[in-house]
Structure formats: C-alpha cells, structure tokens
mmCIF file with all atom_site columns, C-alpha atoms in Angstrom:
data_model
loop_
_atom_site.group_PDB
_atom_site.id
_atom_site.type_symbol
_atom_site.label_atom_id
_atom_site.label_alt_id
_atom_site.label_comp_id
_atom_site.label_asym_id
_atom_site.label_entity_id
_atom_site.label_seq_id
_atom_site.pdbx_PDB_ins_code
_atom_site.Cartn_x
_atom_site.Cartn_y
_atom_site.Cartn_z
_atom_site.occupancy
_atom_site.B_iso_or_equiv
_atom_site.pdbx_formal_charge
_atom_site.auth_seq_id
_atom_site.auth_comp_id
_atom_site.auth_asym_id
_atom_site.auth_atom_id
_atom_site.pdbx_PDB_model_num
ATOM 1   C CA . UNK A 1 1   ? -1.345  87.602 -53.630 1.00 48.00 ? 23  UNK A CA 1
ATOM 2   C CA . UNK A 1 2   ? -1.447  84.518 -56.147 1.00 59.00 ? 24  UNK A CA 1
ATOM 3   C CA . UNK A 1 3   ? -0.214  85.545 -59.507 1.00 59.00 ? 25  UNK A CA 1
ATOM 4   C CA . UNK A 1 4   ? -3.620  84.038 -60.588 1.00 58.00 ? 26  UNK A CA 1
ATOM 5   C CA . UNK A 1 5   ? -5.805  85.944 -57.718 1.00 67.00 ? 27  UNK A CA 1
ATOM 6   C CA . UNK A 1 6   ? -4.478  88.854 -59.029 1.00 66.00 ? 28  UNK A CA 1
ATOM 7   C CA . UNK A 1 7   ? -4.708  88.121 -62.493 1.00 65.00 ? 29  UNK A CA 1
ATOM 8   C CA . UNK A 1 8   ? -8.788  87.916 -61.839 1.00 67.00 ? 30  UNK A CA 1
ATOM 9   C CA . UNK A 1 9   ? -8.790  91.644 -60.817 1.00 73.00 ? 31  UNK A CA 1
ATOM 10  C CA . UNK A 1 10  ? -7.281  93.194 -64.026 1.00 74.00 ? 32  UNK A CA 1
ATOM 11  C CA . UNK A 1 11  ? -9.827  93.587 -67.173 1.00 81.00 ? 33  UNK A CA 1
ATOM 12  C CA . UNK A 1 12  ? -8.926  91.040 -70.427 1.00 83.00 ? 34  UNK A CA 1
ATOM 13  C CA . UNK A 1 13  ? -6.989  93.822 -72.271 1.00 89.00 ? 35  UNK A CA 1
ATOM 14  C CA . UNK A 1 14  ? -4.701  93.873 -69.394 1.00 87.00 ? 36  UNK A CA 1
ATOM 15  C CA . UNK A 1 15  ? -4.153  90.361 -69.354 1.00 87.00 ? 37  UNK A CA 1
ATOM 16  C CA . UNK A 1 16  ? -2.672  90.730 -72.830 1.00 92.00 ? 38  UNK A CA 1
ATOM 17  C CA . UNK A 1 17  ? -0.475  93.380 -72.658 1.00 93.00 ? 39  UNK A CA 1
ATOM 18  C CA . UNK A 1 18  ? 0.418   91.752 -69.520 1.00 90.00 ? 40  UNK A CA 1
ATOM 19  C CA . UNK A 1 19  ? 1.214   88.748 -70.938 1.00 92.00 ? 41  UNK A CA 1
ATOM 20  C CA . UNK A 1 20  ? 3.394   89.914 -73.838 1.00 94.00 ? 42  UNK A CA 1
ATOM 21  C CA . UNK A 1 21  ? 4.905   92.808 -71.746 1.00 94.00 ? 43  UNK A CA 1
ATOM 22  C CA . UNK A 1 22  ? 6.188   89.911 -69.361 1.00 93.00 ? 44  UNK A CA 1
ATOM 23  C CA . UNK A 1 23  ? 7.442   86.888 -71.951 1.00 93.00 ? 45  UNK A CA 1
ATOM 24  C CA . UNK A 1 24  ? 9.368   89.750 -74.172 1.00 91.00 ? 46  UNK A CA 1
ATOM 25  C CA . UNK A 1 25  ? 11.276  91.334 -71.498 1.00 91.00 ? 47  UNK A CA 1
ATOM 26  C CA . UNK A 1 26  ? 12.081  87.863 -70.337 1.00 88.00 ? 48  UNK A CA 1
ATOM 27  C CA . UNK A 1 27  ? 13.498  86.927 -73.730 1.00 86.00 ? 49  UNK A CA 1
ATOM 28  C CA . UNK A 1 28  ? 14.828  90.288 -74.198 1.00 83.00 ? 50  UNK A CA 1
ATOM 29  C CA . UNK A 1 29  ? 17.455  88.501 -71.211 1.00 76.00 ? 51  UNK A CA 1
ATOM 30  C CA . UNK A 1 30  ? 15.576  90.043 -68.176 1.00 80.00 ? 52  UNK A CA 1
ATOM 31  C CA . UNK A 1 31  ? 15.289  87.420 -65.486 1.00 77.00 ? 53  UNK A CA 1
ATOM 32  C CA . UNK A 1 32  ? 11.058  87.641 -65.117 1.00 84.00 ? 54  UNK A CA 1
ATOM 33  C CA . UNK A 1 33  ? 8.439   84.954 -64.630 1.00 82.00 ? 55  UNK A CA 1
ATOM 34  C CA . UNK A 1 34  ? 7.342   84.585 -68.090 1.00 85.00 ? 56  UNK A CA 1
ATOM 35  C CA . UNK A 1 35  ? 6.434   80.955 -67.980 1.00 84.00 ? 57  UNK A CA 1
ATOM 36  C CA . UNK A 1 36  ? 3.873   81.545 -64.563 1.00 84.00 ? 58  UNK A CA 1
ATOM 37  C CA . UNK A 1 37  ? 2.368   84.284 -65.855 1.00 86.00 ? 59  UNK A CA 1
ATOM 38  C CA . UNK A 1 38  ? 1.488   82.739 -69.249 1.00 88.00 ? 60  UNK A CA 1
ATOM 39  C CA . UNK A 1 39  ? 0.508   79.268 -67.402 1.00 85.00 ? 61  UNK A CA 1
ATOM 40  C CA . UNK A 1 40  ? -1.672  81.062 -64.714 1.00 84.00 ? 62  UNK A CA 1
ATOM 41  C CA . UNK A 1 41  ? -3.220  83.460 -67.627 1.00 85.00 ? 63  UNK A CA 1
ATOM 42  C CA . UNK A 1 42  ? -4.641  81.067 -69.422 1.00 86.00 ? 64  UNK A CA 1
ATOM 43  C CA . UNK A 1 43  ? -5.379  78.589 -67.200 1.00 83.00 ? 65  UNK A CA 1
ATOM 44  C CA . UNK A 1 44  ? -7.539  82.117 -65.932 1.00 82.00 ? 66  UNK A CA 1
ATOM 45  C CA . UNK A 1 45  ? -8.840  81.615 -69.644 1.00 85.00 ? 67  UNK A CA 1
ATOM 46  C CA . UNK A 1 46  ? -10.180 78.452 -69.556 1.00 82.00 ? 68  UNK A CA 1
ATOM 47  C CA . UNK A 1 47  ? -12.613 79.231 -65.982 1.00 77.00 ? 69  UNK A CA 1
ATOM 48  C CA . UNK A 1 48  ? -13.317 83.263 -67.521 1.00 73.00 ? 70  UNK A CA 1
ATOM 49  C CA . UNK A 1 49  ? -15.272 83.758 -70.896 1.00 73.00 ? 71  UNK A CA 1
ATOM 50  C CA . UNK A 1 50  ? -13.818 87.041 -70.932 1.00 82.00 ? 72  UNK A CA 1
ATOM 51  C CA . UNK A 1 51  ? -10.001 86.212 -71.680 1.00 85.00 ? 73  UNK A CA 1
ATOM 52  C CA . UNK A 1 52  ? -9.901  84.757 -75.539 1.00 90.00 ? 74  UNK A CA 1
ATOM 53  C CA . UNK A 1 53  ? -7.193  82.020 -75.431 1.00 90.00 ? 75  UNK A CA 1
ATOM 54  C CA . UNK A 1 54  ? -6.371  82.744 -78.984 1.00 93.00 ? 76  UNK A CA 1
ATOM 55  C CA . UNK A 1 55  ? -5.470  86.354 -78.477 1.00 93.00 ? 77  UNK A CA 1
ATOM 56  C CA . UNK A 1 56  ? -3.421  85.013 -74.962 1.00 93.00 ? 78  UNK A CA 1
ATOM 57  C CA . UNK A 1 57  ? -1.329  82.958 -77.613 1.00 93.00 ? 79  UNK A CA 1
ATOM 58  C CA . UNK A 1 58  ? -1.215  85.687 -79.768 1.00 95.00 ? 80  UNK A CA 1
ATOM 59  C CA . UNK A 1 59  ? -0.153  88.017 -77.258 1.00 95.00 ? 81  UNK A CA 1
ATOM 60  C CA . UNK A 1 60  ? 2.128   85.576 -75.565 1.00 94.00 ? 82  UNK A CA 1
ATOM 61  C CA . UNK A 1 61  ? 3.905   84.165 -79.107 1.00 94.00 ? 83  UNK A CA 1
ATOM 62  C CA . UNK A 1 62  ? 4.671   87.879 -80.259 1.00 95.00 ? 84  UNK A CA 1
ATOM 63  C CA . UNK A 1 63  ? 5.773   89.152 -77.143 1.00 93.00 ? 85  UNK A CA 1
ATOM 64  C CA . UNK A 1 64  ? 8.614   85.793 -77.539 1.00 92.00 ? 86  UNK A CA 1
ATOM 65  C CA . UNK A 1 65  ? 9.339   86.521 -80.709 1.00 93.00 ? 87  UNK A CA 1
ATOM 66  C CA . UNK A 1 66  ? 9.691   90.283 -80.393 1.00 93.00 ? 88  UNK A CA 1
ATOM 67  C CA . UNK A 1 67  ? 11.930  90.234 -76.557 1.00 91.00 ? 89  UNK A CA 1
ATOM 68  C CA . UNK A 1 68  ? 14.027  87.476 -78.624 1.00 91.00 ? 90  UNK A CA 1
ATOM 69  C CA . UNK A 1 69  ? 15.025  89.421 -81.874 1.00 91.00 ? 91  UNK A CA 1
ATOM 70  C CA . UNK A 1 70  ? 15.800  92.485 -79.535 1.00 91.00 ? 92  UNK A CA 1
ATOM 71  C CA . UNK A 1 71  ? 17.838  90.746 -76.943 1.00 87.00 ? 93  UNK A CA 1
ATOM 72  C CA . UNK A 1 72  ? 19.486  89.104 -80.137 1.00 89.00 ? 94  UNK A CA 1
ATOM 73  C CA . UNK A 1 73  ? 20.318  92.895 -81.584 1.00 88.00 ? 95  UNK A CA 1
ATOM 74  C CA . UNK A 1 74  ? 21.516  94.556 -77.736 1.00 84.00 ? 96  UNK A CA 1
ATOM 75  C CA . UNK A 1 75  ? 23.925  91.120 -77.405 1.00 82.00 ? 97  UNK A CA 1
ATOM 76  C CA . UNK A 1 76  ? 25.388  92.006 -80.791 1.00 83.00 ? 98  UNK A CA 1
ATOM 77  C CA . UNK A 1 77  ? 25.978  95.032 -80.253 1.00 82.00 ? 99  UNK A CA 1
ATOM 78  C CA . UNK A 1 78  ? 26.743  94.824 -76.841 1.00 73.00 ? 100 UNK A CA 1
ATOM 79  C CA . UNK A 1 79  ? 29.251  91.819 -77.434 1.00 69.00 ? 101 UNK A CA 1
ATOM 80  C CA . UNK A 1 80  ? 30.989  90.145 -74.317 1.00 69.00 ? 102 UNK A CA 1
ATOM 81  C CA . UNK A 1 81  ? 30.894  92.950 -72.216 1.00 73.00 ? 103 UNK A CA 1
ATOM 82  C CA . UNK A 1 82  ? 27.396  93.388 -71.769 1.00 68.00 ? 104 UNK A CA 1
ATOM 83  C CA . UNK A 1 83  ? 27.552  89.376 -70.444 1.00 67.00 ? 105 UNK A CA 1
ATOM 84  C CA . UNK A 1 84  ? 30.120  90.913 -67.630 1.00 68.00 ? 106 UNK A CA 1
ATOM 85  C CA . UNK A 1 85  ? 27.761  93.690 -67.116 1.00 68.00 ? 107 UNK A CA 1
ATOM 86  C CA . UNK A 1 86  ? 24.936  91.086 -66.416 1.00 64.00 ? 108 UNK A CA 1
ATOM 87  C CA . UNK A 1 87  ? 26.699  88.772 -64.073 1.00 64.00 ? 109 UNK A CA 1
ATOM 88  C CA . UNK A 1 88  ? 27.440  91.727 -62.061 1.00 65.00 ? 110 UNK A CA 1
ATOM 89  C CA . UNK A 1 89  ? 23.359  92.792 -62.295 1.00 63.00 ? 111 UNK A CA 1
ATOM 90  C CA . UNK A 1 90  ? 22.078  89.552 -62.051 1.00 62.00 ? 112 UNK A CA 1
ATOM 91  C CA . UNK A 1 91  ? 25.107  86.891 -60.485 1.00 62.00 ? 113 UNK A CA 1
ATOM 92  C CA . UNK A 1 92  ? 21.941  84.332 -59.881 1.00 62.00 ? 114 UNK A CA 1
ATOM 93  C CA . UNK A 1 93  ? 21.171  84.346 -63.489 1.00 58.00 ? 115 UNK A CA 1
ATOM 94  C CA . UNK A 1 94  ? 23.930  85.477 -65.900 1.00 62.00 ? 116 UNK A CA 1
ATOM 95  C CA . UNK A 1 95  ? 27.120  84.157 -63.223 1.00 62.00 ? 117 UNK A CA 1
ATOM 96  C CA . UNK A 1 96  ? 30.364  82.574 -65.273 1.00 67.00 ? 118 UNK A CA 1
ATOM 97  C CA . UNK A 1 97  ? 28.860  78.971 -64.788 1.00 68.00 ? 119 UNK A CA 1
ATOM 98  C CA . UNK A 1 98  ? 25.161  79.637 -66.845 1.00 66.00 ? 120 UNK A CA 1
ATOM 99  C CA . UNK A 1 99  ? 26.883  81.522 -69.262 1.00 69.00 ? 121 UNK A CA 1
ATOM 100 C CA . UNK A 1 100 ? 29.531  78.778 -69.588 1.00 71.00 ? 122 UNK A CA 1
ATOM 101 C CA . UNK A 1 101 ? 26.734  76.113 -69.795 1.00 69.00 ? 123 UNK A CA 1
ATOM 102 C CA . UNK A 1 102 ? 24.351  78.147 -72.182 1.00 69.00 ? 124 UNK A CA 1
ATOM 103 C CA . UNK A 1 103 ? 27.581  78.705 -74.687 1.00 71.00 ? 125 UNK A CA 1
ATOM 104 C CA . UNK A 1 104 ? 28.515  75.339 -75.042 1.00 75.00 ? 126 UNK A CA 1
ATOM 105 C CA . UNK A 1 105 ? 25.062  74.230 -75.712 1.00 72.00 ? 127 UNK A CA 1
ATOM 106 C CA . UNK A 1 106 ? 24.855  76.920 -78.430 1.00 72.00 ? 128 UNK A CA 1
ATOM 107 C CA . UNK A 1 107 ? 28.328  75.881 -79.477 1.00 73.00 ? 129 UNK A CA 1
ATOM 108 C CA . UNK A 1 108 ? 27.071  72.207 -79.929 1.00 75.00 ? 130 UNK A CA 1
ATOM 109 C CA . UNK A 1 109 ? 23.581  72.495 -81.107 1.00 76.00 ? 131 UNK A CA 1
ATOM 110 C CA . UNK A 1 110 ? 23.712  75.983 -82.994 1.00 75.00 ? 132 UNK A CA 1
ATOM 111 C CA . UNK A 1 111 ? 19.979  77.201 -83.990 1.00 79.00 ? 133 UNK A CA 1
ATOM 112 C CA . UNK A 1 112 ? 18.420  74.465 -82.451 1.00 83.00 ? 134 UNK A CA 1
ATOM 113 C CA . UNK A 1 113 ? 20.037  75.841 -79.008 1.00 78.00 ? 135 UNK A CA 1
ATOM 114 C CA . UNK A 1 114 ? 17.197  78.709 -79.666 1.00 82.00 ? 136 UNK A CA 1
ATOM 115 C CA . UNK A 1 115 ? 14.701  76.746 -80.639 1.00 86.00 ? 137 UNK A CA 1
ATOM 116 C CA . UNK A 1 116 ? 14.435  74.360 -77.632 1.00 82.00 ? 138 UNK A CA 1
ATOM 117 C CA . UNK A 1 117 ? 15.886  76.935 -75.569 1.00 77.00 ? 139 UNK A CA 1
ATOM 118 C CA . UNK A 1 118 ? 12.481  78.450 -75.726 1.00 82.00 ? 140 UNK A CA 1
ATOM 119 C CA . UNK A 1 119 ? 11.206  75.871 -73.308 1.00 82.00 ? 141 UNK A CA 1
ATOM 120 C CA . UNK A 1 120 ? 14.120  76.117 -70.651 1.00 77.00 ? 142 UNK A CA 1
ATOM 121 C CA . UNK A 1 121 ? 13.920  78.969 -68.408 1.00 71.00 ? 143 UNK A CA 1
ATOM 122 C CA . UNK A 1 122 ? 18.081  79.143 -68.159 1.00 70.00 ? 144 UNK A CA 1
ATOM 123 C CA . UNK A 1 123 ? 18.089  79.123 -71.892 1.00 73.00 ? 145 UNK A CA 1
ATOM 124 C CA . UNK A 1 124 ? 15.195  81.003 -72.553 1.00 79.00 ? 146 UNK A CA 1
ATOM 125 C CA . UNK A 1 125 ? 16.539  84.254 -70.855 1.00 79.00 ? 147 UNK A CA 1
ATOM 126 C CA . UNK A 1 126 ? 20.249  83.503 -72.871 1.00 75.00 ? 148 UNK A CA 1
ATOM 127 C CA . UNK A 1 127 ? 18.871  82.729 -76.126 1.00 80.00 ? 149 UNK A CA 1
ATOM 128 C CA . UNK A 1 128 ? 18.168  86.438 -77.589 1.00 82.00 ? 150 UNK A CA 1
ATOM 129 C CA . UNK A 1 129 ? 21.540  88.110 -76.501 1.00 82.00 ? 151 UNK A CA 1
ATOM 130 C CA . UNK A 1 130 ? 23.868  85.271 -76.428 1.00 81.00 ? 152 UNK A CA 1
ATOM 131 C CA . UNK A 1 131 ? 22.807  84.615 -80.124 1.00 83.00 ? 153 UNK A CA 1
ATOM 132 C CA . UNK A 1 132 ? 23.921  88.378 -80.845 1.00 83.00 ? 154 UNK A CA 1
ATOM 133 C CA . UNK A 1 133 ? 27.012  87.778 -78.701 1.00 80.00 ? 155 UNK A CA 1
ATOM 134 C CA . UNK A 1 134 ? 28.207  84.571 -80.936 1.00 78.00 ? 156 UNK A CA 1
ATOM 135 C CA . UNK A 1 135 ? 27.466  86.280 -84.611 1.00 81.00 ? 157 UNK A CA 1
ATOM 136 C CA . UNK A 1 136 ? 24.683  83.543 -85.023 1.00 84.00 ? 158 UNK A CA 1
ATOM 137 C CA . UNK A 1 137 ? 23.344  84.736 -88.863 1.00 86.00 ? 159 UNK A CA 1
ATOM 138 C CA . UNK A 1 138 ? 20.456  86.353 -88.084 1.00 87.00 ? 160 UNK A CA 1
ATOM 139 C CA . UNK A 1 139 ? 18.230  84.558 -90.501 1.00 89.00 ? 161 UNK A CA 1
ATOM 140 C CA . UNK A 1 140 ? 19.032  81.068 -88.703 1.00 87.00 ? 162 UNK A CA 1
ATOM 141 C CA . UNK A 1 141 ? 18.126  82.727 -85.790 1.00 88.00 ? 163 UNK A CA 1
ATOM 142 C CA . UNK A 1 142 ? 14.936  84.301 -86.898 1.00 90.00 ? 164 UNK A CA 1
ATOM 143 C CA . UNK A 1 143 ? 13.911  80.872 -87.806 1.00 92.00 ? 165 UNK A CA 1
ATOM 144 C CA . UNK A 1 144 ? 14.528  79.163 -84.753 1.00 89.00 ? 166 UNK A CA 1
ATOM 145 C CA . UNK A 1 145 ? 13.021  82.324 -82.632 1.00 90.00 ? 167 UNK A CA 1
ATOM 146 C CA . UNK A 1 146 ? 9.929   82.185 -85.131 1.00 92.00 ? 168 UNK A CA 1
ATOM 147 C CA . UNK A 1 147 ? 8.869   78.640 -84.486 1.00 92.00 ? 169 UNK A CA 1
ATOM 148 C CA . UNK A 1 148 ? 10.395  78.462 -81.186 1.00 90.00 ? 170 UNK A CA 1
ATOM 149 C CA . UNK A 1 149 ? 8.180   81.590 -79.688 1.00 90.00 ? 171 UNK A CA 1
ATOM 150 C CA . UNK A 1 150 ? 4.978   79.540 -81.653 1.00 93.00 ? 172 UNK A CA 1
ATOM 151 C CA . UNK A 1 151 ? 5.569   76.467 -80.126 1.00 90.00 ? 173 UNK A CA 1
ATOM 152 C CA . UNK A 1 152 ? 6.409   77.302 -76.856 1.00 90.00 ? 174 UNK A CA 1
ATOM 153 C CA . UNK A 1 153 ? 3.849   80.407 -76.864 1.00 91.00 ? 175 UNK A CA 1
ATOM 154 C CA . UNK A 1 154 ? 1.170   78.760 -78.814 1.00 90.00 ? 176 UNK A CA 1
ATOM 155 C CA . UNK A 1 155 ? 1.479   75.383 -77.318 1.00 89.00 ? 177 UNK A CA 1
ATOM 156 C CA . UNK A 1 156 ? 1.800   75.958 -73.858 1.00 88.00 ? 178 UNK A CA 1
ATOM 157 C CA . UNK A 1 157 ? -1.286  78.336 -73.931 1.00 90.00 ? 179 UNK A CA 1
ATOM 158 C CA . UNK A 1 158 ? -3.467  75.614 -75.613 1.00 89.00 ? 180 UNK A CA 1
ATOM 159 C CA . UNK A 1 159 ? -2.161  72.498 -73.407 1.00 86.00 ? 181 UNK A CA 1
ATOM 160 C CA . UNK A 1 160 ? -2.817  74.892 -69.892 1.00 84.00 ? 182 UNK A CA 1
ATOM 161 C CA . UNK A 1 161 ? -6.682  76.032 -71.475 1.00 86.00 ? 183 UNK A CA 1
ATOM 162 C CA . UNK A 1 162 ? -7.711  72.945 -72.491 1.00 85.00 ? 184 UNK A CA 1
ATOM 163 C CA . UNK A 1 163 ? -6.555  70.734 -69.180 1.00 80.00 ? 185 UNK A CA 1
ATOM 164 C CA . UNK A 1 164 ? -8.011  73.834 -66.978 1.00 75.00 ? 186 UNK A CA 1
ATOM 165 C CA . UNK A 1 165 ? -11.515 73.425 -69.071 1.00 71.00 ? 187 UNK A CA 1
ATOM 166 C CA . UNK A 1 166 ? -11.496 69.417 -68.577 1.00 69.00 ? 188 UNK A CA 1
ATOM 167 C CA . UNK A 1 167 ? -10.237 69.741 -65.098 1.00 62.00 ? 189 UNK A CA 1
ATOM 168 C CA . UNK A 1 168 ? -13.002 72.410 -64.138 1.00 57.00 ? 190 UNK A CA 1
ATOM 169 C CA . UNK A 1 169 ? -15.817 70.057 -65.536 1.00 58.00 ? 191 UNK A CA 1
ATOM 170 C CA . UNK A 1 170 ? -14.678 66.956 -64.353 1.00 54.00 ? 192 UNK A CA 1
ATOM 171 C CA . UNK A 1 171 ? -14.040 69.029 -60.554 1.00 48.00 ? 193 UNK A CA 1
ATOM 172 C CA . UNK A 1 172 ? -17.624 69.814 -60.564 1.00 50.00 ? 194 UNK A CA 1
ATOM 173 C CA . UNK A 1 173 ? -18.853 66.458 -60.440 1.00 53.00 ? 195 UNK A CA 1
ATOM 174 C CA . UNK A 1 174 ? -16.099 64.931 -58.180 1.00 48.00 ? 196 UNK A CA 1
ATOM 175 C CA . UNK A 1 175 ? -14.877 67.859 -56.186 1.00 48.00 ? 197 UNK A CA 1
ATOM 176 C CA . UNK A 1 176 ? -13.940 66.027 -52.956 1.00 50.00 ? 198 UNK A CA 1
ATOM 177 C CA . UNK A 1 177 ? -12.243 63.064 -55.063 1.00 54.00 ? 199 UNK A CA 1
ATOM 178 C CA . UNK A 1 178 ? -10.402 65.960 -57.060 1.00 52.00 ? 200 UNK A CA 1
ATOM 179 C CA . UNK A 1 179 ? -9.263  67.301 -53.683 1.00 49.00 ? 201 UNK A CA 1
ATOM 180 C CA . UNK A 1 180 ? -8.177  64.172 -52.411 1.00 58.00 ? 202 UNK A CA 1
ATOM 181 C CA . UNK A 1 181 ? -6.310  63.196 -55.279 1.00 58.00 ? 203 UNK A CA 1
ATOM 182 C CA . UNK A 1 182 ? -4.506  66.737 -55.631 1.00 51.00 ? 204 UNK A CA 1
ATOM 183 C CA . UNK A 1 183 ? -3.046  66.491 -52.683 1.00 54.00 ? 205 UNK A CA 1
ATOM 184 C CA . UNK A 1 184 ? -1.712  63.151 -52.835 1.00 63.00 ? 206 UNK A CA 1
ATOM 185 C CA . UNK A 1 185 ? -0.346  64.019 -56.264 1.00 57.00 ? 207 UNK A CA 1
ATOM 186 C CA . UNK A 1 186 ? 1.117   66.552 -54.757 1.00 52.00 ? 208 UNK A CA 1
ATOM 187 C CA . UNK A 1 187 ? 2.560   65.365 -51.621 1.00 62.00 ? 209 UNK A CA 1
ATOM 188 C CA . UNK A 1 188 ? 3.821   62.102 -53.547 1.00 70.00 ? 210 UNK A CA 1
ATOM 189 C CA . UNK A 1 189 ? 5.768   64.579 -56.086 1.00 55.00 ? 211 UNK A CA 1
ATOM 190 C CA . UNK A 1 190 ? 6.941   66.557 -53.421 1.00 57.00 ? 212 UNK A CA 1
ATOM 191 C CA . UNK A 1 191 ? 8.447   63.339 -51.077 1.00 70.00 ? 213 UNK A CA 1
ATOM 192 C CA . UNK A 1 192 ? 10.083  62.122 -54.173 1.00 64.00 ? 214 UNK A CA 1
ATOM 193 C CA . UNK A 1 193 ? 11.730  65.298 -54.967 1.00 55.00 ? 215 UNK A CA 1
ATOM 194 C CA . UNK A 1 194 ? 12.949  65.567 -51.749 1.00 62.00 ? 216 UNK A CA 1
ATOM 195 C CA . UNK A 1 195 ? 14.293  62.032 -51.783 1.00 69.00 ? 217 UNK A CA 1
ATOM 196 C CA . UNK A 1 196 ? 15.808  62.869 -55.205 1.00 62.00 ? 218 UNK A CA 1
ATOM 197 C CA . UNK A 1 197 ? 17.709  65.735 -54.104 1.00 55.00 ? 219 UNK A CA 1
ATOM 198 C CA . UNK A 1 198 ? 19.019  64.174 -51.086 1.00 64.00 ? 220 UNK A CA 1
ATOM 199 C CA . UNK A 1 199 ? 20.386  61.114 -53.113 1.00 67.00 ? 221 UNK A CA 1
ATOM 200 C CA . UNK A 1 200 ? 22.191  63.969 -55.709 1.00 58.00 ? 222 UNK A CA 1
ATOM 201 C CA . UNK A 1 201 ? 23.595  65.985 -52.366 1.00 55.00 ? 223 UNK A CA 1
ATOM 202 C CA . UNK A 1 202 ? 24.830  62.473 -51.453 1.00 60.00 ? 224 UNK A CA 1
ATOM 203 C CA . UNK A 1 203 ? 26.662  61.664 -54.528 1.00 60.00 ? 225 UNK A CA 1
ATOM 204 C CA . UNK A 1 204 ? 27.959  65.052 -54.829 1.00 53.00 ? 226 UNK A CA 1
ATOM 205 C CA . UNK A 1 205 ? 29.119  64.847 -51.189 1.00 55.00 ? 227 UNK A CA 1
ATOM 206 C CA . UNK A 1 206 ? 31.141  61.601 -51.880 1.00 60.00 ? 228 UNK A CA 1
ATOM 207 C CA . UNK A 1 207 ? 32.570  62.428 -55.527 1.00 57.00 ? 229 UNK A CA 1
ATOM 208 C CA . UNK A 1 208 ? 34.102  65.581 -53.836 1.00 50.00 ? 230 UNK A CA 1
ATOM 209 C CA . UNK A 1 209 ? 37.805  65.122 -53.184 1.00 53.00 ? 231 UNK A CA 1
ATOM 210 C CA . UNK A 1 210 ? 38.619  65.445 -49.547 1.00 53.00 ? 232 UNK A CA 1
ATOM 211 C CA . UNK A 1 211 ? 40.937  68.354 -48.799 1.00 50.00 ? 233 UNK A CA 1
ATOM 212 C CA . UNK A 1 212 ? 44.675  68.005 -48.391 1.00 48.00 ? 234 UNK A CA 1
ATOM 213 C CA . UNK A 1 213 ? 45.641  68.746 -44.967 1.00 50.00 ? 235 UNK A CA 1
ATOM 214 C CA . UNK A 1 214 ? 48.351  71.988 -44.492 1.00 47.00 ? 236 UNK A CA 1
ATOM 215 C CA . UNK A 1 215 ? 51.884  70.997 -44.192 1.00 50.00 ? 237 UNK A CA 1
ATOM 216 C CA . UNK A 1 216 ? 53.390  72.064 -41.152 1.00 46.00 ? 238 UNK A CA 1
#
C-alpha cells in the first residue's frame, strides 16, 4: 500500500506520533524513510482538515531534534566501534565509503556539516552519532541540530502543504490538463535521468584503468 493510502486510514493523533516516531529514529542513525513519511503526511494535510500542519511540523521538528541529540550521545559514547558495528548491521548505509565521505565533510565544514546535513538523507542518518564520534562540543552541535531540525522539519512541512493546497484547487478546475501535464513531467524527468546516468556509467567506464594482463 502507498505510504500515503495508508496514511488516510490512521486517525490525526497517529499521524503525529507517526511522524516524529519515524524522523527521530532516523536521526537517531537508523536507516528509515523519514523524509517520505513527512512529505506524504502533510501533503495528507493539505487535502484532510483533520491533520493540523502546524502540529505535523511540530511533531516532525522535535522528533529531528530529539533522534539527533541522542544519536549524538550513543556515538560518543559508543566511539568508533559502534561505526564498525553499523557497517556490519547496515553495509548499504554505514559501509567504509559513506562513513569516509560523511567524515570528511564534517572534517571540512564542522557544525555546518549538521546543519545542512539535515537535508541529505546520507548525512542526515550520520549527523547525530558521527558528531558524538568526532568530540564535536556539544553546544555547536545543539545549535546546528536546533535550526537544522526547524528548517528542514518546519520548512519542508510548509513548502509540501501549501503546493498540495494550490495543486488540489487548481486540479479541480483542470483535472485532465493536470493529468496530462503530470505525466509528461514525469516521463521527461524520468528519460533525462536515465540519459544522465548512462552518460556517468560511460565516463566511469572509460576513466577506469584497464587491467594489466598476468605474466606468464
């Protein structure tokens, strides 16, 4: 079932906890879809009177800040080890490369590496216990976590409502041209993608060196 679909059949409370349940165990460094739920639960909000988007904020931006500050204290406590222990949970997620990567962007941006690591799903999982991992001072993280989690949180619920409710109204009037135009957005975005990624599986192809052949 759509995460949306299913998001109709729960009662508003729900939808909170839901919500906040979801984004802090995500930023707490568990690999869960924080982002879709929050995008499809308020997007829910803007087409159900029953789901306040100010609460789904709420809900969404404490759950962030919350999962971050703990993930922060278990990856200072837990140091490097617990990074081992989650690249052999999770290889897809915490494997030698993304930790790698997510260090040396904490390395070269510091507290801002939290901040707009809030809107990267990579860095948004990392953020919380790599910052414990790496001593960051806690109040520089706070900081960063604090306006981060609103941003992100706050921002990303208001953006979703407000394009669902102008979408929904202006869908009434022109549903087939709606329709019509969906899909072409979408099967325009989806050719150039796939264009994209060919082109980057070509160039990868061709900077690779070729390998030596055995001596006899």
């Amino acid at each position: 079932m759509h995460v949306q679909e299913w998001l109709e059949t729960v009662p508003a409370v729900a939808v909170y906890a839901l919500v906040g349940v979801v984004i802090g165990l995500e930023s707490l460094g568990i690999p869960l879809p924080g982002e879709i739920i929050l995008v499809s639960s308020a997007l829910l909000a803007s087409q159900h009177g029953d789901i306040d988007p100010v609460i789904l904020g709420a809900c969404a931006t404490a759950g962030a800040i919350v999962g971050d500050s703990i993930g922060y204290a278990i990856g200072r406590k837990g140091g490097r080890p617990l990074l081992a222990w989650l690249g052999g949970k999770f290889p897809r997620h915490f494997g030698e490369a993304h930790i790698a990567a997510a260090e040396r962007s904490f390395e070269k941006w510091g507290m801002w590496a939290v901040f707009f690591g809030r809107f990267v799903a990579l860095l948004r999982i990392f953020a919380g216990p790599l910052a414990g991992v790496l001593r960051m001072p806690y109040w520089k993280f706070l900081i960063a976590n604090v306006f981060g989690g609103i941003l992100w949180a706050g921002g990303t619920t208001a953006v979703i409502y407000y394009v669902g409710v102008v979408a929904e109204s202006w869908l009434k009037r022109f549903s087939w041209l709606g329709l019509v135009a969906a899909v072409l957005i979408g099967l325009t975005s989806m050719i150039v993608l796939k264009r994209k990624a060919r082109k980057a599986a070509a160039q990868q192809e061709a900077a690779a060196p070729e390998p030596v052949p055995a001596a006899d």
